[in-house]
Amino acid sequence: MIYFLAGVAAIAGLLFGYDEGVIAVASPTLRADFPMSALVDGFMTAAVPLGALIGAILAGRLTDRFGRRRVLMAAATLFAAGALGAAMIEALWVLVLARLVLGLAVGLAAVVSPLYISESAPLSIRGALVATYQLAITFGIVASYLTGLLITGPGSWRVMFAVGAVPGFLFLLGLLFLPESPRWLVLRGRAEEAADSLTRLRGGQAGVAAEISEIARYAGAETKADTGFAALLHPTVFPALVVGVGLFFLQQLSGINAVIYYAPQIFNHAGFDDHTTQVLATVGIGTVNFVVTILAMWLIDHWGRRPLLVAGFAGTAASLLLIAATLLLPSLLPSWIVIVALLAYIASFAVSVGPLPHVMMSEVFPLRARGPGMSMASVSNWGFNFIVVFSFPLLLADFGLAATFSLFGVICIAGIGFTLLRVPETNGLSLERIEAHLRSGQPLALLRPTP
Ligand code: BGC
């Protein structure tokens, strides 16, 4: 059952990736039907991250009030409605609206899906299950690139948008068969339903009573404390907020979405002006991103979070600086190094910097602050996503590719320092054990699994 739950919840990730990537492949035929100014184009493209930002802000309160599953069902409905709406539009402003709705769904689901998985998973495979969410994002990106390759011709953008409704419906259908998160039910004082839910998730009653009483012990203590966004500033919660928000800041400022959205232009800038080379290299980037994320799912629960993060930031920093050096010293370094280094960058990202912020934001917050905490982390994800995607063309024009990539590289080096100073090792620890450490008042970064 837990695998089914993780699979269903991960459809949200697929939709996240698909809605990110589809605009790149849909825009040539869309523009032929609806010529648009740069401003309208920008607003239409940005409507998804903007909607996602709003969805992420709303998600915390909504999910604490209505539960994980019901918010996801609402998101699934919005996904399907937004996709069909976008496919059928007759005026551009309706497309902007439809993409805002899609963004809203992405933002809600981006907070609640990993939360739902993490609260339902047994701890031995929790990291890997939450990482399926990241795998689904990367699959969504490749799927959108491939849809763009397969569906061609005038008006094909309508089909590309409509395809997004299919996983939306499947998502809704799957959710109908799933139980509510046992942790949320305990928090609402519905212990019996929580036990039923956990029995279904674990496929039997073994250990269920013990797990429920462990959750209840923590939930009971919580009701006396601050809840909601105010709780995030409490000294025992704030270090978790720093980790959640900080990791997404670093993830986005590592420049990932400059690469995901602008890969063809980057190759062009690096001197590969043949269109086919650009497209193939872009599909290559999407594929490496997807395949390496599979490896990450295994490594996260075997290597642990901290070593993997340090290795990932070191790899992305080295690749970015190598690209910058190749661009600056064309007589010394051949230009193919740019392609190889960009693939190395994506691999380093996908093995660590991509999935780990999603995994860790679902682990570090104490139960009472988990909804608002994950909301804030997602706001950081979408806010900085938006900033990087918008500023990249300007940075490119004003400072050039080498300087921009060097900046991203320096931020990745800062990511190593941040990990060592602030990020705990949560591998193999129950969510309750992580919470006990926060309460003890000891620095969060000192948390280690007890052998
Ligand atoms: C990030 C997205 C990014 C994706 C690429 C995710 O972890 O949050 O912004 O586009 O990785 O694989």
Short mmCIF file of C-alpha atoms in Angstrom, two decimals, residues 3-349:
data_model
loop_
_atom_site.label_atom_id
_atom_site.label_comp_id
_atom_site.label_asym_id
_atom_site.label_seq_id
_atom_site.Cartn_x
_atom_site.Cartn_y
_atom_site.Cartn_z
CA TYR A 3 4.32 1.97 -2.57
CA PHE A 4 0.96 2.66 -4.17
CA LEU A 5 0.63 5.78 -2.02
CA ALA A 6 4.13 6.98 -2.95
CA GLY A 7 3.38 6.27 -6.62
CA VAL A 8 0.13 8.22 -6.59
CA ALA A 9 1.57 11.13 -4.63
CA ALA A 10 4.51 11.21 -7.04
CA ILE A 11 2.15 11.88 -9.98
CA ALA A 12 2.09 15.40 -8.58
CA GLY A 13 5.84 15.56 -9.23
CA LEU A 14 5.34 14.40 -12.80
CA LEU A 15 2.82 17.18 -13.33
CA PHE A 16 5.25 19.67 -11.73
CA GLY A 17 7.97 18.68 -14.23
CA TYR A 18 5.59 18.44 -17.19
CA ASP A 19 4.11 21.89 -16.62
CA GLU A 20 7.63 23.32 -16.22
CA GLY A 21 8.94 21.77 -19.43
CA VAL A 22 5.93 21.87 -21.75
CA ILE A 23 6.03 25.60 -22.39
CA ALA A 24 9.47 25.29 -23.98
CA VAL A 25 8.20 22.83 -26.60
CA ALA A 26 4.70 24.30 -26.99
CA SER A 27 5.67 27.90 -27.53
CA PRO A 28 6.74 27.83 -31.23
CA THR A 29 3.31 26.65 -32.50
CA LEU A 30 1.46 28.63 -29.82
CA ARG A 31 3.20 31.79 -30.99
CA ALA A 32 2.21 31.06 -34.58
CA ASP A 33 -1.47 31.04 -33.55
CA PHE A 34 -1.22 33.85 -31.01
CA PRO A 35 1.56 36.30 -31.81
CA MET A 36 2.54 37.94 -28.53
CA SER A 37 4.76 40.67 -27.21
CA ALA A 38 7.75 39.80 -25.03
CA LEU A 39 5.87 41.08 -22.01
CA VAL A 40 2.81 38.91 -22.62
CA ASP A 41 5.09 35.98 -23.41
CA GLY A 42 6.94 36.51 -20.13
CA PHE A 43 3.78 36.79 -18.12
CA MET A 44 2.25 33.72 -19.74
CA THR A 45 5.41 31.68 -19.05
CA ALA A 46 5.76 33.00 -15.52
CA ALA A 47 2.14 32.29 -14.62
CA VAL A 48 3.03 28.75 -13.52
CA PRO A 49 5.79 29.69 -11.03
CA LEU A 50 3.65 32.62 -9.86
CA GLY A 51 0.62 30.39 -9.25
CA ALA A 52 2.92 27.86 -7.58
CA LEU A 53 4.21 30.51 -5.23
CA ILE A 54 0.63 31.35 -4.18
CA GLY A 55 -0.24 27.64 -3.88
CA ALA A 56 2.80 27.02 -1.68
CA ILE A 57 1.82 29.89 0.62
CA LEU A 58 -1.74 28.60 0.98
CA ALA A 59 -0.78 24.93 1.28
CA GLY A 60 0.36 24.95 4.91
CA ARG A 61 -2.85 26.27 6.39
CA LEU A 62 -5.12 24.36 4.03
CA THR A 63 -3.47 21.02 4.69
CA ASP A 64 -3.45 21.47 8.47
CA ARG A 65 -7.13 22.24 8.33
CA PHE A 66 -8.48 19.87 5.68
CA GLY A 67 -5.92 17.07 5.72
CA ARG A 68 -3.25 15.95 3.27
CA ARG A 69 -5.47 13.85 1.06
CA ARG A 70 -8.26 16.35 0.50
CA VAL A 71 -5.87 19.14 -0.47
CA LEU A 72 -4.21 16.77 -2.94
CA MET A 73 -7.62 15.91 -4.41
CA ALA A 74 -8.30 19.61 -4.90
CA ALA A 75 -4.89 19.98 -6.56
CA ALA A 76 -5.60 17.01 -8.86
CA THR A 77 -8.87 18.62 -9.96
CA LEU A 78 -7.08 21.91 -10.64
CA PHE A 79 -4.38 20.07 -12.64
CA ALA A 80 -6.97 18.47 -14.91
CA ALA A 81 -9.08 21.62 -15.24
CA GLY A 82 -6.05 23.83 -15.91
CA ALA A 83 -4.68 21.48 -18.58
CA LEU A 84 -7.99 21.21 -20.43
CA GLY A 85 -8.57 24.93 -20.05
CA ALA A 86 -5.13 25.70 -21.52
CA ALA A 87 -5.78 23.33 -24.42
CA MET A 88 -9.11 24.93 -25.34
CA ILE A 89 -8.39 28.64 -25.03
CA GLU A 90 -9.46 31.14 -27.67
CA ALA A 91 -7.78 34.16 -26.09
CA LEU A 92 -4.36 34.59 -24.54
CA TRP A 93 -5.58 36.03 -21.25
CA VAL A 94 -7.49 32.77 -20.68
CA LEU A 95 -4.23 30.89 -21.16
CA VAL A 96 -2.59 33.07 -18.52
CA LEU A 97 -5.48 32.23 -16.20
CA ALA A 98 -5.29 28.51 -16.99
CA ARG A 99 -1.54 28.51 -16.32
CA LEU A 100 -2.10 30.33 -13.03
CA VAL A 101 -4.53 27.54 -12.07
CA LEU A 102 -1.94 24.93 -13.08
CA GLY A 103 0.66 26.76 -11.02
CA LEU A 104 -1.65 26.83 -8.03
CA ALA A 105 -2.04 23.06 -8.31
CA VAL A 106 1.74 22.62 -8.64
CA GLY A 107 2.36 24.76 -5.54
CA LEU A 108 -0.23 22.96 -3.40
CA ALA A 109 0.96 19.54 -4.49
CA ALA A 110 4.65 20.43 -4.14
CA VAL A 111 4.11 21.00 -0.44
CA VAL A 112 1.56 18.34 0.38
CA SER A 113 2.77 15.38 -1.71
CA PRO A 114 6.20 14.93 -0.07
CA LEU A 115 4.55 15.61 3.30
CA TYR A 116 1.93 12.93 2.69
CA ILE A 117 4.56 10.40 1.61
CA SER A 118 6.90 11.20 4.48
CA GLU A 119 4.17 11.00 7.14
CA SER A 120 3.00 7.64 5.85
CA ALA A 121 6.29 5.90 5.08
CA PRO A 122 8.17 3.48 7.34
CA LEU A 123 11.45 5.11 8.26
CA SER A 124 13.79 2.59 6.62
CA ILE A 125 12.64 3.67 3.15
CA ARG A 126 11.34 7.17 3.88
CA GLY A 127 14.15 8.99 2.07
CA ALA A 128 13.84 6.82 -1.03
CA LEU A 129 10.07 7.18 -1.13
CA VAL A 130 10.16 10.96 -0.86
CA ALA A 131 12.84 10.96 -3.55
CA THR A 132 10.42 9.21 -5.91
CA TYR A 133 8.77 12.60 -5.96
CA GLN A 134 11.93 14.21 -7.37
CA LEU A 135 12.25 11.31 -9.82
CA ALA A 136 8.74 12.07 -11.00
CA ILE A 137 9.64 15.75 -11.54
CA THR A 138 12.58 14.79 -13.72
CA PHE A 139 10.42 12.26 -15.58
CA GLY A 140 7.84 14.99 -16.18
CA ILE A 141 10.54 17.24 -17.69
CA VAL A 142 11.76 14.50 -20.08
CA ALA A 143 8.18 13.53 -20.90
CA SER A 144 7.37 17.10 -21.89
CA TYR A 145 10.51 17.36 -24.09
CA LEU A 146 9.58 14.07 -25.76
CA THR A 147 5.95 15.11 -26.25
CA GLY A 148 7.34 18.15 -28.01
CA LEU A 149 9.42 15.91 -30.30
CA LEU A 150 6.54 13.52 -31.07
CA ILE A 151 3.63 15.89 -31.56
CA THR A 152 4.31 18.36 -34.32
CA GLY A 153 2.40 20.51 -36.76
CA PRO A 154 0.14 23.55 -36.51
CA GLY A 155 -1.94 23.74 -33.33
CA SER A 156 0.06 20.92 -31.70
CA TRP A 157 0.40 23.05 -28.57
CA ARG A 158 -3.25 22.26 -27.78
CA VAL A 159 -2.50 18.53 -27.68
CA MET A 160 0.64 19.10 -25.60
CA PHE A 161 -1.34 21.03 -22.99
CA ALA A 162 -4.23 18.53 -23.05
CA VAL A 163 -1.86 15.59 -22.40
CA GLY A 164 -1.25 17.10 -18.94
CA ALA A 165 -4.89 16.39 -18.00
CA VAL A 166 -4.34 12.61 -18.18
CA PRO A 167 -2.02 12.34 -15.15
CA GLY A 168 -4.33 14.86 -13.42
CA PHE A 169 -7.27 12.45 -13.70
CA LEU A 170 -5.11 9.46 -12.71
CA PHE A 171 -3.93 11.38 -9.66
CA LEU A 172 -7.51 12.04 -8.56
CA LEU A 173 -8.50 8.42 -9.18
CA GLY A 174 -5.56 7.06 -7.17
CA LEU A 175 -6.28 9.37 -4.23
CA LEU A 176 -9.81 7.97 -3.97
CA PHE A 177 -8.30 4.63 -2.89
CA LEU A 178 -5.81 5.99 -0.35
CA PRO A 179 -6.13 6.60 3.39
CA GLU A 180 -5.47 9.93 5.11
CA SER A 181 -2.04 10.47 6.70
CA PRO A 182 -2.00 8.74 10.11
CA ARG A 183 0.02 11.58 11.62
CA TRP A 184 -2.49 14.21 10.55
CA LEU A 185 -5.35 12.12 11.96
CA VAL A 186 -3.57 11.82 15.32
CA LEU A 187 -3.01 15.56 15.32
CA ARG A 188 -6.77 16.07 14.87
CA GLY A 189 -7.49 13.70 17.77
CA ARG A 190 -8.81 10.94 15.48
CA ALA A 191 -6.70 8.10 16.88
CA GLU A 192 -8.94 5.26 15.74
CA GLU A 193 -8.98 6.39 12.14
CA ALA A 194 -5.22 6.89 12.42
CA ALA A 195 -4.82 3.26 13.51
CA ASP A 196 -7.00 2.09 10.60
CA SER A 197 -4.99 4.16 8.16
CA LEU A 198 -1.67 2.86 9.48
CA THR A 199 -2.94 -0.74 9.42
CA ARG A 200 -3.80 -0.34 5.75
CA LEU A 201 -0.47 1.32 5.00
CA ARG A 202 1.61 -1.31 6.80
CA GLY A 203 -0.50 -4.19 5.47
CA GLY A 204 -1.31 -5.52 8.96
CA GLN A 205 -1.60 -4.59 12.62
CA ALA A 206 1.94 -5.51 13.66
CA GLY A 207 3.60 -2.54 15.38
CA VAL A 208 0.69 -0.22 14.59
CA ALA A 209 -0.34 0.44 18.21
CA ALA A 210 3.24 1.27 19.22
CA GLU A 211 3.71 3.60 16.26
CA ILE A 212 0.43 5.41 16.96
CA SER A 213 1.22 5.93 20.64
CA GLU A 214 4.66 7.27 19.71
CA ILE A 215 3.06 9.77 17.32
CA ALA A 216 0.37 10.64 19.88
CA ARG A 217 2.95 11.29 22.60
CA TYR A 218 4.47 14.01 20.43
CA ALA A 219 1.16 15.33 19.12
CA GLY A 220 -0.14 15.65 22.70
CA ALA A 221 2.81 17.77 23.73
CA GLU A 222 2.28 19.91 20.65
CA THR A 223 -1.23 21.08 21.37
CA LYS A 224 0.04 23.22 24.26
CA ALA A 225 2.66 24.93 22.13
CA ASP A 226 2.41 27.55 19.39
CA THR A 227 1.07 26.24 16.10
CA GLY A 228 0.95 27.68 12.59
CA PHE A 229 3.43 30.16 11.16
CA ALA A 230 4.19 31.67 14.60
CA ALA A 231 5.65 28.30 15.60
CA LEU A 232 8.35 28.66 12.94
CA LEU A 233 10.06 31.40 14.92
CA HIS A 234 10.23 29.35 18.09
CA PRO A 235 13.88 28.63 18.99
CA THR A 236 13.30 24.88 18.73
CA VAL A 237 11.79 25.16 15.23
CA PHE A 238 13.79 28.00 13.67
CA PRO A 239 16.89 25.87 12.90
CA ALA A 240 14.63 23.58 10.84
CA LEU A 241 13.28 26.60 8.96
CA VAL A 242 16.84 27.70 8.17
CA VAL A 243 17.58 24.23 6.73
CA GLY A 244 14.37 24.04 4.68
CA VAL A 245 14.53 27.56 3.25
CA GLY A 246 18.34 27.57 2.93
CA LEU A 247 18.54 24.32 0.98
CA PHE A 248 15.98 25.48 -1.58
CA PHE A 249 17.68 28.87 -1.89
CA LEU A 250 20.94 27.06 -2.66
CA GLN A 251 19.23 24.55 -4.95
CA GLN A 252 17.74 27.29 -7.10
CA LEU A 253 20.79 29.57 -7.00
CA SER A 254 22.90 26.64 -8.20
CA GLY A 255 21.40 27.72 -11.52
CA ILE A 256 19.47 24.52 -12.24
CA ASN A 257 16.50 26.12 -13.90
CA ALA A 258 18.67 28.37 -16.03
CA VAL A 259 19.90 25.06 -17.48
CA ILE A 260 16.49 23.33 -17.58
CA TYR A 261 14.70 26.24 -19.29
CA TYR A 262 17.53 27.65 -21.39
CA ALA A 263 19.69 24.63 -22.27
CA PRO A 264 19.47 25.19 -26.04
CA GLN A 265 20.45 28.86 -25.66
CA ILE A 266 23.33 27.90 -23.38
CA PHE A 267 24.66 25.49 -26.00
CA ASN A 268 24.21 28.20 -28.59
CA HIS A 269 26.17 30.65 -26.46
CA ALA A 270 28.93 28.10 -26.03
CA GLY A 271 29.34 28.02 -29.81
CA PHE A 272 27.11 25.07 -30.81
CA ASP A 273 24.88 26.84 -33.31
CA ASP A 274 23.49 23.73 -35.00
CA HIS A 275 19.82 23.33 -33.96
CA THR A 276 19.88 19.51 -33.94
CA THR A 277 22.93 19.44 -31.66
CA GLN A 278 21.17 21.81 -29.29
CA VAL A 279 17.98 19.76 -29.16
CA LEU A 280 19.80 16.45 -28.75
CA ALA A 281 22.01 17.86 -26.01
CA THR A 282 18.89 19.21 -24.27
CA VAL A 283 17.18 15.82 -24.39
CA GLY A 284 20.49 14.38 -23.10
CA ILE A 285 20.36 16.76 -20.14
CA GLY A 286 16.78 15.74 -19.35
CA THR A 287 17.67 12.05 -19.60
CA VAL A 288 20.78 12.25 -17.39
CA ASN A 289 18.74 14.22 -14.84
CA PHE A 290 16.15 11.44 -14.76
CA VAL A 291 18.52 8.44 -14.73
CA VAL A 292 20.86 9.81 -12.05
CA THR A 293 17.89 10.59 -9.79
CA ILE A 294 17.26 6.83 -9.66
CA LEU A 295 20.78 6.37 -8.28
CA ALA A 296 20.11 9.14 -5.76
CA MET A 297 17.12 7.26 -4.38
CA TRP A 298 19.41 4.45 -3.31
CA LEU A 299 22.27 6.62 -2.11
CA ILE A 300 20.11 8.88 0.09
CA ASP A 301 19.26 6.08 2.52
CA HIS A 302 22.69 4.41 2.30
CA TRP A 303 25.22 7.24 2.27
CA GLY A 304 23.20 9.68 4.30
CA ARG A 305 22.13 13.24 3.55
CA ARG A 306 25.19 15.24 4.59
CA PRO A 307 27.94 13.45 2.62
CA LEU A 308 25.70 13.35 -0.45
CA LEU A 309 24.96 17.07 -0.24
CA VAL A 310 28.63 17.98 0.17
CA ALA A 311 29.54 15.77 -2.82
CA GLY A 312 26.70 17.24 -4.90
CA PHE A 313 27.61 20.87 -4.21
CA ALA A 314 31.29 20.10 -4.86
CA GLY A 315 30.37 18.47 -8.20
CA THR A 316 28.07 21.27 -9.36
CA ALA A 317 30.63 23.94 -8.32
CA ALA A 318 33.50 22.19 -10.11
CA SER A 319 31.46 21.65 -13.31
CA LEU A 320 30.22 25.24 -13.41
CA LEU A 321 33.71 26.65 -12.88
CA LEU A 322 35.09 24.30 -15.54
CA ILE A 323 32.49 25.58 -18.02
CA ALA A 324 33.43 29.17 -17.17
CA ALA A 325 37.13 28.38 -17.62
CA THR A 326 36.47 26.71 -20.99
CA LEU A 327 34.57 29.75 -22.20
CA LEU A 328 37.22 32.15 -20.98
CA LEU A 329 40.20 30.19 -22.34
CA PRO A 330 39.05 28.92 -25.76
CA SER A 331 42.61 28.52 -26.99
CA LEU A 332 43.52 26.21 -24.10
CA LEU A 333 40.34 24.17 -23.62
CA PRO A 334 38.25 22.61 -26.43
CA SER A 335 34.56 23.60 -26.55
CA TRP A 336 33.22 20.01 -26.18
CA ILE A 337 34.25 20.30 -22.53
CA VAL A 338 31.21 22.57 -22.09
CA ILE A 339 28.81 19.76 -23.03
CA VAL A 340 30.60 17.17 -20.89
CA ALA A 341 30.80 19.56 -17.92
CA LEU A 342 27.13 20.49 -18.27
CA LEU A 343 26.22 16.80 -18.17
CA ALA A 344 28.47 16.40 -15.09
CA TYR A 345 26.70 19.40 -13.56
CA ILE A 346 23.27 17.84 -14.13
CA ALA A 347 24.46 14.49 -12.75
CA SER A 348 25.85 16.16 -9.59
CA PHE A 349 22.60 18.05 -9.20
#
